[in-house]
Every structure is written in C-alpha cells, then in structure tokens.
C-alpha cells in the first residue's frame, strides 16, 4: 500500500529529472554528482538525493557515486529518437494535476473532472492557450518506435493516399511516408497542431507527397484509401467515435478502403493496469474511454465498418484494420 501511495512522488521525481535535463547531462557517459551538478548548474547535494531515487526506480545506475543512464533513463533525453521527455513534462503539467484532483468528485457526481476544474473541455482549454497547445502536441507525439511499429504493421503496397486524422505533430505520417515511398499523405488536425506537423513533414511537402490541412474530423475528413486514427477514438464518447468513423467511411473510395485504429483494446476480462490507468485518465481529461474489442465492433458496425485484421503494437496497443461493410452506409 505504501508503494502505491508514494507513486505520485515518483512521477514528480521523473518530471523533475526531465525539467532539469539530467538525461541530457548524462548522455555522453557516466558522471559524478559534482560533475553533473556543475554541468546542469544546480546544487550537488539535492541533485545526488534525486539521483539516488532515480537509481532506485531504474532510470540511472549508481556505481560508487558515478551515475549513468539506463535504457529507460535514456528516454528522458531530448535527443533520443523515442524521447518521452515532453510526455513527462506534460503529465506533470498543472492542468493534468488539477483535473486528477477532481477524480473523487467525478466518481460522486458523474461530472467530467477536467470540466469541473476549468469550466471547459480540454480541447477548448488548449486551443485558447498556444503555449499549452505546443506542450500538449509535443507530449502526445508518437515516439519513433511507436510510429515505426504502426507504419510496418499494415501492408501499404496497394495504397495511393493516406489520411492521418488528428495526426498531431505528424510522427506517424512521417513514418508511413518514409517507409512507403509511393504513398501520398494528408494530415488533418486543428490549428494548434499545424506548425509542428508542417515542420516535421516539410521534406514530403516539398516533394509534393504530403499536405497538412486544418479541419474538424467530427465534421468531415479528407478522401483517402486509408484513414489512420492513432490514439484518437479514446478521447471521445461512443457517439462522437461513431461519427468520426462514419466520416472516414464516407471519405473512402466506393466499396473499398481501410481505417486503421491504433488504441489500447481492453480484454473482456482481466485487469491490464496500464490500459486501465489510461481508461481512467480518459474519464478525467476528455470524457472518452479505452474500450473492449466487442465495444469497438459495435461502434464500427454503426458506422458501416467491420474489423478485418488486428495486430499487436508496443505498450499494450493494438492496430485494428476496419473495412466497409458491403452495401452498408452509416
């Protein structure tokens, strides 16, 4: 029980390590606490106390006072290809914390904790605050490993055009276009995410293989052979998720096309703790949910789609491949 109760302290220590740049300070090899403190311009004794806790949870190794990064600790480096530094900072942001502070009230009343805390939904909150929008986009960005896993999990050989719906900073679409040179891509999202996506996808935009467009996927999505919904549907209630899927169905070629849904899919029984933690996070932050496979099937059917393939991805994620149901429109 005590280990569970001090869990928030561990998260805060990881966020502090990200904020201070400890992983970047150790990127060139082991250092003593004094050497690292001098490089980071912080106080040695408090730093060493933080480092000892980071060693206890597996982010650094402590060899007689010389500290080096573990493979997990390397993920806090800003230069790591699968860096989670921005995610650590986002999860420690004041609006994540304040929304979670309303969890008990949300269970009592059924009100969404984020809305109770701030008087508006999280997407409106972010859209009105450019700095928070940038942090949110960076923190939600798909790491290189995740993006590559998605790009390789589906056979894009016969695909001409891919639409990344709600594609954020463009990491997933970048991986698809890099791996499949015949594919043309379009990323659609709200204005807050446009600039990071344009910057990441600039080489493909210059080649004429990619465009980044502003749009609301609850209203419509661009036409494409394949629509990617990467960690999108869990942000929305069932009615909104069905609407997004129906929009993808309507934008497919006649009688053909695919929707690729990357989400944590809950089992019908059992308790996978990471997926269930994110399920509760969706309840707190967005009013969405992580869903079981049977629940996804029901929503897909309402949108005129059905699952025709499924594959595993990292971090308890799965990729569902959905195709149109013949003769059925949403």
PDB file of C-alpha atoms in Angstrom:
ATOM      1  CA  UNK A   1       0.000   0.000   0.000  1.00  0.00           C
ATOM      2  CA  UNK A   2       2.773   2.443   0.874  1.00  0.00           C
ATOM      3  CA  UNK A   3       4.399   1.885  -2.531  1.00  0.00           C
ATOM      4  CA  UNK A   4       1.130   2.843  -4.190  1.00  0.00           C
ATOM      5  CA  UNK A   5       0.696   5.921  -2.018  1.00  0.00           C
ATOM      6  CA  UNK A   6       4.143   7.324  -2.887  1.00  0.00           C
ATOM      7  CA  UNK A   7       3.584   6.752  -6.610  1.00  0.00           C
ATOM      8  CA  UNK A   8       2.894  10.466  -7.275  1.00  0.00           C
ATOM      9  CA  UNK A   9       6.254  11.325  -5.697  1.00  0.00           C
ATOM     10  CA  UNK A  10       7.998   9.032  -8.178  1.00  0.00           C
ATOM     11  CA  UNK A  11       6.206  10.698 -11.074  1.00  0.00           C
ATOM     12  CA  UNK A  12       7.231  14.098  -9.737  1.00  0.00           C
ATOM     13  CA  UNK A  13      10.862  12.987  -9.455  1.00  0.00           C
ATOM     14  CA  UNK A  14      10.816  11.780 -13.075  1.00  0.00           C
ATOM     15  CA  UNK A  15       9.294  15.083 -14.202  1.00  0.00           C
ATOM     16  CA  UNK A  16      11.956  16.986 -12.250  1.00  0.00           C
ATOM     17  CA  UNK A  17      14.660  14.927 -13.966  1.00  0.00           C
ATOM     18  CA  UNK A  18      13.122  15.844 -17.321  1.00  0.00           C
ATOM     19  CA  UNK A  19      12.871  19.535 -16.417  1.00  0.00           C
ATOM     20  CA  UNK A  20      16.468  19.695 -15.147  1.00  0.00           C
ATOM     21  CA  UNK A  21      17.859  17.881 -18.192  1.00  0.00           C
ATOM     22  CA  UNK A  22      19.517  15.082 -16.218  1.00  0.00           C
ATOM     23  CA  UNK A  23      19.338  12.589 -19.099  1.00  0.00           C
ATOM     24  CA  UNK A  24      20.947  15.066 -21.494  1.00  0.00           C
ATOM     25  CA  UNK A  25      23.620  15.808 -18.886  1.00  0.00           C
ATOM     26  CA  UNK A  26      24.491  12.100 -18.750  1.00  0.00           C
ATOM     27  CA  UNK A  27      24.149  11.462 -22.481  1.00  0.00           C
ATOM     28  CA  UNK A  28      27.934  11.447 -23.072  1.00  0.00           C
ATOM     29  CA  UNK A  29      28.658   8.955 -20.308  1.00  0.00           C
ATOM     30  CA  UNK A  30      28.836   8.499 -16.526  1.00  0.00           C
ATOM     31  CA  UNK A  31      29.417  11.470 -14.251  1.00  0.00           C
ATOM     32  CA  UNK A  32      29.755  12.058 -10.559  1.00  0.00           C
ATOM     33  CA  UNK A  33      27.134  14.085  -8.805  1.00  0.00           C
ATOM     34  CA  UNK A  34      29.552  17.004  -8.592  1.00  0.00           C
ATOM     35  CA  UNK A  35      30.316  16.881 -12.326  1.00  0.00           C
ATOM     36  CA  UNK A  36      26.659  16.637 -13.274  1.00  0.00           C
ATOM     37  CA  UNK A  37      25.671  19.414 -10.871  1.00  0.00           C
ATOM     38  CA  UNK A  38      28.291  21.719 -12.392  1.00  0.00           C
ATOM     39  CA  UNK A  39      27.090  20.935 -15.911  1.00  0.00           C
ATOM     40  CA  UNK A  40      23.432  21.494 -15.041  1.00  0.00           C
ATOM     41  CA  UNK A  41      24.173  24.488 -12.782  1.00  0.00           C
ATOM     42  CA  UNK A  42      22.299  23.043  -9.826  1.00  0.00           C
ATOM     43  CA  UNK A  43      23.230  22.203  -6.234  1.00  0.00           C
ATOM     44  CA  UNK A  44      25.154  18.972  -5.764  1.00  0.00           C
ATOM     45  CA  UNK A  45      23.585  17.535  -2.604  1.00  0.00           C
ATOM     46  CA  UNK A  46      19.931  17.865  -3.642  1.00  0.00           C
ATOM     47  CA  UNK A  47      20.818  16.527  -7.100  1.00  0.00           C
ATOM     48  CA  UNK A  48      22.516  13.452  -5.624  1.00  0.00           C
ATOM     49  CA  UNK A  49      19.473  12.739  -3.461  1.00  0.00           C
ATOM     50  CA  UNK A  50      17.257  12.922  -6.558  1.00  0.00           C
ATOM     51  CA  UNK A  51      19.680  10.691  -8.469  1.00  0.00           C
ATOM     52  CA  UNK A  52      19.570   8.036  -5.748  1.00  0.00           C
ATOM     53  CA  UNK A  53      15.790   7.782  -6.086  1.00  0.00           C
ATOM     54  CA  UNK A  54      16.097   7.684  -9.874  1.00  0.00           C
ATOM     55  CA  UNK A  55      18.559   4.815  -9.412  1.00  0.00           C
ATOM     56  CA  UNK A  56      16.082   3.011  -7.161  1.00  0.00           C
ATOM     57  CA  UNK A  57      13.399   3.112  -9.859  1.00  0.00           C
ATOM     58  CA  UNK A  58      15.740   2.132 -12.692  1.00  0.00           C
ATOM     59  CA  UNK A  59      16.409   5.359 -14.583  1.00  0.00           C
ATOM     60  CA  UNK A  60      20.108   5.579 -13.689  1.00  0.00           C
ATOM     61  CA  UNK A  61      22.769   3.225 -12.367  1.00  0.00           C
ATOM     62  CA  UNK A  62      24.852   4.332  -9.376  1.00  0.00           C
ATOM     63  CA  UNK A  63      28.394   2.941  -9.435  1.00  0.00           C
ATOM     64  CA  UNK A  64      30.046   4.243  -6.271  1.00  0.00           C
ATOM     65  CA  UNK A  65      28.804   7.766  -6.862  1.00  0.00           C
ATOM     66  CA  UNK A  66      29.176   7.788 -10.647  1.00  0.00           C
ATOM     67  CA  UNK A  67      25.827   7.877 -12.388  1.00  0.00           C
ATOM     68  CA  UNK A  68      24.974   6.627 -15.857  1.00  0.00           C
ATOM     69  CA  UNK A  69      21.697   6.297 -17.740  1.00  0.00           C
ATOM     70  CA  UNK A  70      19.854   3.031 -18.098  1.00  0.00           C
ATOM     71  CA  UNK A  71      17.961   2.233 -21.301  1.00  0.00           C
ATOM     72  CA  UNK A  72      14.802   3.524 -19.618  1.00  0.00           C
ATOM     73  CA  UNK A  73      16.515   6.685 -18.419  1.00  0.00           C
ATOM     74  CA  UNK A  74      17.695   7.429 -21.960  1.00  0.00           C
ATOM     75  CA  UNK A  75      14.051   8.016 -22.907  1.00  0.00           C
ATOM     76  CA  UNK A  76      14.167  11.285 -20.934  1.00  0.00           C
ATOM     77  CA  UNK A  77      16.843  12.676 -23.240  1.00  0.00           C
ATOM     78  CA  UNK A  78      15.530  15.287 -25.660  1.00  0.00           C
ATOM     79  CA  UNK A  79      17.752  13.869 -28.408  1.00  0.00           C
ATOM     80  CA  UNK A  80      16.582  10.242 -28.076  1.00  0.00           C
ATOM     81  CA  UNK A  81      14.625   9.120 -31.189  1.00  0.00           C
ATOM     82  CA  UNK A  82      11.829   7.801 -28.939  1.00  0.00           C
ATOM     83  CA  UNK A  83      12.161  10.554 -26.338  1.00  0.00           C
ATOM     84  CA  UNK A  84       9.455  10.764 -23.662  1.00  0.00           C
ATOM     85  CA  UNK A  85      10.813  13.949 -22.068  1.00  0.00           C
ATOM     86  CA  UNK A  86       7.940  16.102 -23.294  1.00  0.00           C
ATOM     87  CA  UNK A  87       5.465  13.470 -22.164  1.00  0.00           C
ATOM     88  CA  UNK A  88       6.961  13.531 -18.657  1.00  0.00           C
ATOM     89  CA  UNK A  89       6.579  17.316 -18.546  1.00  0.00           C
ATOM     90  CA  UNK A  90       3.025  17.169 -19.913  1.00  0.00           C
ATOM     91  CA  UNK A  91       1.895  14.571 -17.373  1.00  0.00           C
ATOM     92  CA  UNK A  92       3.249  16.869 -14.633  1.00  0.00           C
ATOM     93  CA  UNK A  93       1.508  19.957 -16.028  1.00  0.00           C
ATOM     94  CA  UNK A  94      -0.779  21.898 -13.711  1.00  0.00           C
ATOM     95  CA  UNK A  95      -3.917  21.148 -15.708  1.00  0.00           C
ATOM     96  CA  UNK A  96      -3.324  17.389 -15.662  1.00  0.00           C
ATOM     97  CA  UNK A  97      -2.789  17.536 -11.902  1.00  0.00           C
ATOM     98  CA  UNK A  98      -5.784  19.785 -11.202  1.00  0.00           C
ATOM     99  CA  UNK A  99      -8.110  17.632 -13.296  1.00  0.00           C
ATOM    100  CA  UNK A 100      -6.987  14.480 -11.478  1.00  0.00           C
ATOM    101  CA  UNK A 101      -7.563  16.270  -8.167  1.00  0.00           C
ATOM    102  CA  UNK A 102     -11.287  16.184  -9.073  1.00  0.00           C
ATOM    103  CA  UNK A 103     -11.377  12.403  -9.584  1.00  0.00           C
ATOM    104  CA  UNK A 104     -13.311  11.613  -6.406  1.00  0.00           C
ATOM    105  CA  UNK A 105     -15.829  14.355  -7.174  1.00  0.00           C
ATOM    106  CA  UNK A 106     -16.222  12.947 -10.686  1.00  0.00           C
ATOM    107  CA  UNK A 107     -17.000   9.496  -9.279  1.00  0.00           C
ATOM    108  CA  UNK A 108     -19.534  11.019  -6.865  1.00  0.00           C
ATOM    109  CA  UNK A 109     -21.341  13.201  -9.389  1.00  0.00           C
ATOM    110  CA  UNK A 110     -20.594  11.753 -12.834  1.00  0.00           C
ATOM    111  CA  UNK A 111     -19.263  15.134 -13.965  1.00  0.00           C
ATOM    112  CA  UNK A 112     -16.109  15.150 -16.068  1.00  0.00           C
ATOM    113  CA  UNK A 113     -13.241  16.158 -13.747  1.00  0.00           C
ATOM    114  CA  UNK A 114     -11.449  18.387 -16.262  1.00  0.00           C
ATOM    115  CA  UNK A 115     -14.596  20.391 -16.982  1.00  0.00           C
ATOM    116  CA  UNK A 116     -15.292  20.680 -13.249  1.00  0.00           C
ATOM    117  CA  UNK A 117     -11.790  22.047 -12.705  1.00  0.00           C
ATOM    118  CA  UNK A 118     -11.635  24.514 -15.607  1.00  0.00           C
ATOM    119  CA  UNK A 119     -15.176  25.142 -16.806  1.00  0.00           C
ATOM    120  CA  UNK A 120     -14.462  23.948 -20.358  1.00  0.00           C
ATOM    121  CA  UNK A 121     -13.329  20.795 -22.145  1.00  0.00           C
ATOM    122  CA  UNK A 122      -9.627  20.078 -22.549  1.00  0.00           C
ATOM    123  CA  UNK A 123      -9.559  20.768 -26.288  1.00  0.00           C
ATOM    124  CA  UNK A 124     -11.106  24.232 -25.871  1.00  0.00           C
ATOM    125  CA  UNK A 125      -8.708  24.898 -22.984  1.00  0.00           C
ATOM    126  CA  UNK A 126      -5.680  24.002 -25.099  1.00  0.00           C
ATOM    127  CA  UNK A 127      -6.868  25.831 -28.219  1.00  0.00           C
ATOM    128  CA  UNK A 128      -7.058  29.104 -26.269  1.00  0.00           C
ATOM    129  CA  UNK A 129      -3.526  28.741 -24.857  1.00  0.00           C
ATOM    130  CA  UNK A 130      -0.819  28.460 -27.560  1.00  0.00           C
ATOM    131  CA  UNK A 131       1.982  27.515 -25.133  1.00  0.00           C
ATOM    132  CA  UNK A 132      -0.085  24.708 -23.630  1.00  0.00           C
ATOM    133  CA  UNK A 133      -1.135  23.617 -27.123  1.00  0.00           C
ATOM    134  CA  UNK A 134       2.514  23.221 -28.102  1.00  0.00           C
ATOM    135  CA  UNK A 135       3.305  21.292 -24.923  1.00  0.00           C
ATOM    136  CA  UNK A 136       0.252  19.075 -25.427  1.00  0.00           C
ATOM    137  CA  UNK A 137       1.168  18.361 -29.051  1.00  0.00           C
ATOM    138  CA  UNK A 138       4.780  17.592 -28.107  1.00  0.00           C
ATOM    139  CA  UNK A 139       3.775  15.428 -25.156  1.00  0.00           C
ATOM    140  CA  UNK A 140       1.245  13.451 -27.192  1.00  0.00           C
ATOM    141  CA  UNK A 141       3.636  12.968 -30.120  1.00  0.00           C
ATOM    142  CA  UNK A 142       4.201   9.361 -31.117  1.00  0.00           C
ATOM    143  CA  UNK A 143       7.748   8.215 -30.433  1.00  0.00           C
ATOM    144  CA  UNK A 144       9.830   6.785 -33.232  1.00  0.00           C
ATOM    145  CA  UNK A 145       9.320   3.197 -32.084  1.00  0.00           C
ATOM    146  CA  UNK A 146       5.547   3.510 -31.936  1.00  0.00           C
ATOM    147  CA  UNK A 147       5.308   5.303 -35.290  1.00  0.00           C
ATOM    148  CA  UNK A 148       7.542   2.724 -36.995  1.00  0.00           C
ATOM    149  CA  UNK A 149       5.506  -0.098 -35.492  1.00  0.00           C
ATOM    150  CA  UNK A 150       2.311   1.327 -36.949  1.00  0.00           C
ATOM    151  CA  UNK A 151       3.893   2.014 -40.342  1.00  0.00           C
ATOM    152  CA  UNK A 152       5.110  -1.589 -40.577  1.00  0.00           C
ATOM    153  CA  UNK A 153       2.016  -3.299 -39.152  1.00  0.00           C
ATOM    154  CA  UNK A 154      -0.112  -2.769 -42.277  1.00  0.00           C
ATOM    155  CA  UNK A 155       0.564  -3.583 -45.927  1.00  0.00           C
ATOM    156  CA  UNK A 156       0.564  -0.204 -47.695  1.00  0.00           C
ATOM    157  CA  UNK A 157       1.806  -1.667 -51.001  1.00  0.00           C
ATOM    158  CA  UNK A 158      -1.500  -1.134 -52.835  1.00  0.00           C
ATOM    159  CA  UNK A 159      -2.321   2.197 -51.197  1.00  0.00           C
ATOM    160  CA  UNK A 160      -2.120   5.514 -53.069  1.00  0.00           C
ATOM    161  CA  UNK A 161      -3.270   8.042 -50.459  1.00  0.00           C
ATOM    162  CA  UNK A 162      -3.261   8.011 -46.654  1.00  0.00           C
ATOM    163  CA  UNK A 163      -5.064  10.480 -44.383  1.00  0.00           C
ATOM    164  CA  UNK A 164      -3.734  10.809 -40.829  1.00  0.00           C
ATOM    165  CA  UNK A 165      -6.836  12.013 -39.000  1.00  0.00           C
ATOM    166  CA  UNK A 166      -5.964  14.069 -35.927  1.00  0.00           C
ATOM    167  CA  UNK A 167      -2.312  13.366 -36.745  1.00  0.00           C
ATOM    168  CA  UNK A 168      -0.808  15.767 -34.213  1.00  0.00           C
ATOM    169  CA  UNK A 169       2.853  16.507 -34.873  1.00  0.00           C
ATOM    170  CA  UNK A 170       2.952  14.168 -37.882  1.00  0.00           C
ATOM    171  CA  UNK A 171       5.240  11.464 -36.482  1.00  0.00           C
ATOM    172  CA  UNK A 172       3.026   8.595 -37.654  1.00  0.00           C
ATOM    173  CA  UNK A 173       2.524  10.010 -41.148  1.00  0.00           C
ATOM    174  CA  UNK A 174       6.255  10.714 -41.390  1.00  0.00           C
ATOM    175  CA  UNK A 175       6.975   7.046 -40.645  1.00  0.00           C
ATOM    176  CA  UNK A 176       4.421   5.869 -43.227  1.00  0.00           C
ATOM    177  CA  UNK A 177       5.751   8.169 -45.971  1.00  0.00           C
ATOM    178  CA  UNK A 178       9.382   7.305 -45.169  1.00  0.00           C
ATOM    179  CA  UNK A 179       8.747   3.580 -45.298  1.00  0.00           C
ATOM    180  CA  UNK A 180       6.390   3.588 -48.308  1.00  0.00           C
ATOM    181  CA  UNK A 181       7.761   5.931 -50.959  1.00  0.00           C
ATOM    182  CA  UNK A 182       4.808   5.518 -53.343  1.00  0.00           C
ATOM    183  CA  UNK A 183       2.262   6.821 -50.817  1.00  0.00           C
ATOM    184  CA  UNK A 184       0.860  10.367 -50.797  1.00  0.00           C
ATOM    185  CA  UNK A 185      -0.278  11.668 -47.412  1.00  0.00           C
ATOM    186  CA  UNK A 186      -2.522  14.299 -45.892  1.00  0.00           C
ATOM    187  CA  UNK A 187      -2.647  15.218 -42.219  1.00  0.00           C
ATOM    188  CA  UNK A 188      -5.762  16.866 -40.823  1.00  0.00           C
ATOM    189  CA  UNK A 189      -5.989  18.429 -37.375  1.00  0.00           C
ATOM    190  CA  UNK A 190      -6.984  21.577 -35.526  1.00  0.00           C
ATOM    191  CA  UNK A 191      -4.813  24.722 -35.857  1.00  0.00           C
ATOM    192  CA  UNK A 192      -2.908  24.168 -32.599  1.00  0.00           C
ATOM    193  CA  UNK A 193      -1.056  21.202 -34.114  1.00  0.00           C
ATOM    194  CA  UNK A 194      -0.418  22.594 -37.565  1.00  0.00           C
ATOM    195  CA  UNK A 195       3.018  24.154 -37.144  1.00  0.00           C
ATOM    196  CA  UNK A 196       4.825  21.165 -35.547  1.00  0.00           C
ATOM    197  CA  UNK A 197       3.330  18.899 -38.225  1.00  0.00           C
ATOM    198  CA  UNK A 198       4.370  21.180 -41.077  1.00  0.00           C
ATOM    199  CA  UNK A 199       7.907  21.374 -39.725  1.00  0.00           C
ATOM    200  CA  UNK A 200       8.234  17.600 -39.350  1.00  0.00           C
ATOM    201  CA  UNK A 201       6.661  16.842 -42.732  1.00  0.00           C
ATOM    202  CA  UNK A 202       8.383  19.656 -44.656  1.00  0.00           C
ATOM    203  CA  UNK A 203      10.574  17.346 -46.815  1.00  0.00           C
ATOM    204  CA  UNK A 204       7.487  15.451 -48.013  1.00  0.00           C
ATOM    205  CA  UNK A 205       5.539  18.684 -48.535  1.00  0.00           C
ATOM    206  CA  UNK A 206       8.430  19.985 -50.680  1.00  0.00           C
ATOM    207  CA  UNK A 207       8.311  16.788 -52.755  1.00  0.00           C
ATOM    208  CA  UNK A 208       4.589  17.196 -53.326  1.00  0.00           C
ATOM    209  CA  UNK A 209       3.867  13.976 -51.439  1.00  0.00           C
ATOM    210  CA  UNK A 210       2.142  15.497 -48.436  1.00  0.00           C
ATOM    211  CA  UNK A 211      -0.204  18.262 -47.328  1.00  0.00           C
ATOM    212  CA  UNK A 212      -1.233  19.499 -43.886  1.00  0.00           C
ATOM    213  CA  UNK A 213      -4.781  20.828 -43.675  1.00  0.00           C
ATOM    214  CA  UNK A 214      -6.876  22.363 -40.947  1.00  0.00           C
ATOM    215  CA  UNK A 215     -10.106  20.565 -40.238  1.00  0.00           C
ATOM    216  CA  UNK A 216     -12.531  19.191 -37.665  1.00  0.00           C
ATOM    217  CA  UNK A 217     -12.749  15.421 -38.012  1.00  0.00           C
ATOM    218  CA  UNK A 218     -16.098  15.466 -36.210  1.00  0.00           C
ATOM    219  CA  UNK A 219     -17.463  17.214 -39.303  1.00  0.00           C
ATOM    220  CA  UNK A 220     -15.571  15.656 -42.238  1.00  0.00           C
ATOM    221  CA  UNK A 221     -12.230  14.121 -43.214  1.00  0.00           C
ATOM    222  CA  UNK A 222     -10.252  14.192 -46.493  1.00  0.00           C
ATOM    223  CA  UNK A 223     -10.782  11.468 -49.084  1.00  0.00           C
ATOM    224  CA  UNK A 224      -8.150   8.703 -48.957  1.00  0.00           C
ATOM    225  CA  UNK A 225      -7.629   4.985 -49.482  1.00  0.00           C
ATOM    226  CA  UNK A 226      -6.567   4.552 -45.846  1.00  0.00           C
ATOM    227  CA  UNK A 227      -7.530   6.672 -42.852  1.00  0.00           C
ATOM    228  CA  UNK A 228      -5.349   6.430 -39.738  1.00  0.00           C
ATOM    229  CA  UNK A 229      -6.888   7.080 -36.329  1.00  0.00           C
ATOM    230  CA  UNK A 230      -3.927   6.849 -33.956  1.00  0.00           C
ATOM    231  CA  UNK A 231      -4.979   7.294 -30.329  1.00  0.00           C
ATOM    232  CA  UNK A 232      -7.953   9.408 -31.391  1.00  0.00           C
ATOM    233  CA  UNK A 233     -11.132   7.466 -30.605  1.00  0.00           C
ATOM    234  CA  UNK A 234     -10.288   7.001 -26.917  1.00  0.00           C
ATOM    235  CA  UNK A 235     -10.629  10.775 -26.488  1.00  0.00           C
ATOM    236  CA  UNK A 236     -14.327  10.688 -27.373  1.00  0.00           C
ATOM    237  CA  UNK A 237     -17.596   9.198 -26.171  1.00  0.00           C
ATOM    238  CA  UNK A 238     -19.267   6.474 -28.220  1.00  0.00           C
ATOM    239  CA  UNK A 239     -21.483   8.814 -30.253  1.00  0.00           C
ATOM    240  CA  UNK A 240     -18.547  11.023 -31.263  1.00  0.00           C
ATOM    241  CA  UNK A 241     -16.358   7.995 -32.017  1.00  0.00           C
ATOM    242  CA  UNK A 242     -19.086   6.616 -34.286  1.00  0.00           C
ATOM    243  CA  UNK A 243     -19.321   9.990 -36.044  1.00  0.00           C
ATOM    244  CA  UNK A 244     -15.552  10.092 -36.672  1.00  0.00           C
ATOM    245  CA  UNK A 245     -15.636   6.559 -38.074  1.00  0.00           C
ATOM    246  CA  UNK A 246     -18.670   7.353 -40.215  1.00  0.00           C
ATOM    247  CA  UNK A 247     -16.830  10.359 -41.644  1.00  0.00           C
ATOM    248  CA  UNK A 248     -13.927   8.082 -42.569  1.00  0.00           C
ATOM    249  CA  UNK A 249     -16.351   5.601 -44.139  1.00  0.00           C
ATOM    250  CA  UNK A 250     -17.906   8.370 -46.224  1.00  0.00           C
ATOM    251  CA  UNK A 251     -14.476   9.551 -47.431  1.00  0.00           C
ATOM    252  CA  UNK A 252     -13.380   6.104 -48.672  1.00  0.00           C
ATOM    253  CA  UNK A 253     -13.305   5.045 -52.331  1.00  0.00           C
ATOM    254  CA  UNK A 254     -16.596   3.445 -53.354  1.00  0.00           C
ATOM    255  CA  UNK A 255     -16.801  -0.031 -51.843  1.00  0.00           C
ATOM    256  CA  UNK A 256     -13.210  -0.081 -50.693  1.00  0.00           C
ATOM    257  CA  UNK A 257     -10.747   1.498 -48.277  1.00  0.00           C
ATOM    258  CA  UNK A 258      -9.481   0.870 -44.787  1.00  0.00           C
ATOM    259  CA  UNK A 259      -9.489   2.588 -41.391  1.00  0.00           C
ATOM    260  CA  UNK A 260      -6.502   1.818 -39.153  1.00  0.00           C
ATOM    261  CA  UNK A 261      -7.380   2.284 -35.485  1.00  0.00           C
ATOM    262  CA  UNK A 262      -4.452   2.309 -33.041  1.00  0.00           C
ATOM    263  CA  UNK A 263      -5.714   2.092 -29.461  1.00  0.00           C
ATOM    264  CA  UNK A 264      -5.382   0.170 -26.232  1.00  0.00           C
ATOM    265  CA  UNK A 265      -8.047  -2.503 -26.520  1.00  0.00           C
ATOM    266  CA  UNK A 266      -9.249  -3.782 -23.171  1.00  0.00           C
ATOM    267  CA  UNK A 267      -9.873  -7.502 -22.702  1.00  0.00           C
ATOM    268  CA  UNK A 268     -13.419  -8.588 -21.859  1.00  0.00           C
ATOM    269  CA  UNK A 269     -11.993  -9.870 -18.560  1.00  0.00           C
ATOM    270  CA  UNK A 270      -8.791  -9.232 -16.626  1.00  0.00           C
ATOM    271  CA  UNK A 271      -7.052  -6.070 -15.467  1.00  0.00           C
ATOM    272  CA  UNK A 272      -4.144  -4.800 -17.596  1.00  0.00           C
ATOM    273  CA  UNK A 273      -3.035  -1.976 -15.319  1.00  0.00           C
ATOM    274  CA  UNK A 274      -1.509   0.354 -17.925  1.00  0.00           C
ATOM    275  CA  UNK A 275      -4.558   0.282 -20.190  1.00  0.00           C
ATOM    276  CA  UNK A 276      -6.902   0.702 -17.227  1.00  0.00           C
ATOM    277  CA  UNK A 277      -4.854   3.652 -15.951  1.00  0.00           C
ATOM    278  CA  UNK A 278      -5.302   5.311 -19.345  1.00  0.00           C
ATOM    279  CA  UNK A 279      -9.008   4.458 -19.279  1.00  0.00           C
ATOM    280  CA  UNK A 280      -9.353   6.399 -16.040  1.00  0.00           C
ATOM    281  CA  UNK A 281      -7.209   9.192 -17.487  1.00  0.00           C
ATOM    282  CA  UNK A 282      -9.626   9.477 -20.413  1.00  0.00           C
ATOM    283  CA  UNK A 283     -12.520   9.713 -17.963  1.00  0.00           C
ATOM    284  CA  UNK A 284     -10.738  12.507 -16.097  1.00  0.00           C
ATOM    285  CA  UNK A 285      -9.446  14.509 -19.073  1.00  0.00           C
ATOM    286  CA  UNK A 286     -11.706  14.020 -22.090  1.00  0.00           C
ATOM    287  CA  UNK A 287     -14.846  12.064 -21.249  1.00  0.00           C
ATOM    288  CA  UNK A 288     -13.610   9.295 -23.557  1.00  0.00           C
ATOM    289  CA  UNK A 289     -12.648   5.716 -22.722  1.00  0.00           C
ATOM    290  CA  UNK A 290     -10.450   2.781 -23.555  1.00  0.00           C
ATOM    291  CA  UNK A 291     -12.762   0.126 -24.992  1.00  0.00           C
ATOM    292  CA  UNK A 292     -13.025  -3.630 -25.316  1.00  0.00           C
ATOM    293  CA  UNK A 293     -12.856  -5.287 -28.706  1.00  0.00           C
ATOM    294  CA  UNK A 294     -16.586  -6.047 -28.604  1.00  0.00           C
ATOM    295  CA  UNK A 295     -17.373  -2.402 -27.869  1.00  0.00           C
ATOM    296  CA  UNK A 296     -15.269  -1.292 -30.828  1.00  0.00           C
ATOM    297  CA  UNK A 297     -17.088  -3.805 -33.027  1.00  0.00           C
ATOM    298  CA  UNK A 298     -20.446  -2.352 -32.030  1.00  0.00           C
ATOM    299  CA  UNK A 299     -19.327   1.214 -32.832  1.00  0.00           C
ATOM    300  CA  UNK A 300     -17.765   0.139 -36.116  1.00  0.00           C
ATOM    301  CA  UNK A 301     -20.946  -1.640 -37.169  1.00  0.00           C
ATOM    302  CA  UNK A 302     -22.962   1.530 -36.539  1.00  0.00           C
ATOM    303  CA  UNK A 303     -20.524   3.377 -38.825  1.00  0.00           C
ATOM    304  CA  UNK A 304     -20.839   0.817 -41.628  1.00  0.00           C
ATOM    305  CA  UNK A 305     -17.473  -0.826 -40.899  1.00  0.00           C
ATOM    306  CA  UNK A 306     -16.143  -4.141 -39.598  1.00  0.00           C
ATOM    307  CA  UNK A 307     -12.794  -5.403 -38.332  1.00  0.00           C
ATOM    308  CA  UNK A 308     -10.872  -7.484 -40.873  1.00  0.00           C
ATOM    309  CA  UNK A 309      -7.465  -7.598 -39.162  1.00  0.00           C
ATOM    310  CA  UNK A 310      -5.721  -6.975 -35.866  1.00  0.00           C
ATOM    311  CA  UNK A 311      -2.081  -6.807 -34.777  1.00  0.00           C
ATOM    312  CA  UNK A 312      -0.165  -6.071 -31.596  1.00  0.00           C
ATOM    313  CA  UNK A 313       1.832  -2.893 -31.031  1.00  0.00           C
ATOM    314  CA  UNK A 314       4.039  -1.650 -28.161  1.00  0.00           C
ATOM    315  CA  UNK A 315       2.695  -0.526 -24.754  1.00  0.00           C
ATOM    316  CA  UNK A 316      -0.457  -2.672 -24.777  1.00  0.00           C
ATOM    317  CA  UNK A 317      -1.595  -1.032 -28.035  1.00  0.00           C
ATOM    318  CA  UNK A 318      -3.334  -2.829 -30.878  1.00  0.00           C
ATOM    319  CA  UNK A 319      -3.928  -1.915 -34.511  1.00  0.00           C
ATOM    320  CA  UNK A 320      -7.447  -2.678 -35.735  1.00  0.00           C
ATOM    321  CA  UNK A 321      -7.951  -2.781 -39.513  1.00  0.00           C
ATOM    322  CA  UNK A 322     -11.525  -1.922 -40.457  1.00  0.00           C
ATOM    323  CA  UNK A 323     -13.169  -2.239 -43.874  1.00  0.00           C
ATOM    324  CA  UNK A 324     -16.563  -1.092 -45.179  1.00  0.00           C
ATOM    325  CA  UNK A 325     -19.487  -3.457 -44.831  1.00  0.00           C
ATOM    326  CA  UNK A 326     -20.785  -4.195 -48.312  1.00  0.00           C
ATOM    327  CA  UNK A 327     -23.993  -2.351 -49.043  1.00  0.00           C
ATOM    328  CA  UNK A 328     -23.972  -0.612 -45.667  1.00  0.00           C
ATOM    329  CA  UNK A 329     -23.605   3.137 -45.184  1.00  0.00           C
ATOM    330  CA  UNK A 330     -23.556   4.768 -41.749  1.00  0.00           C
TER     331      UNK A 330
END
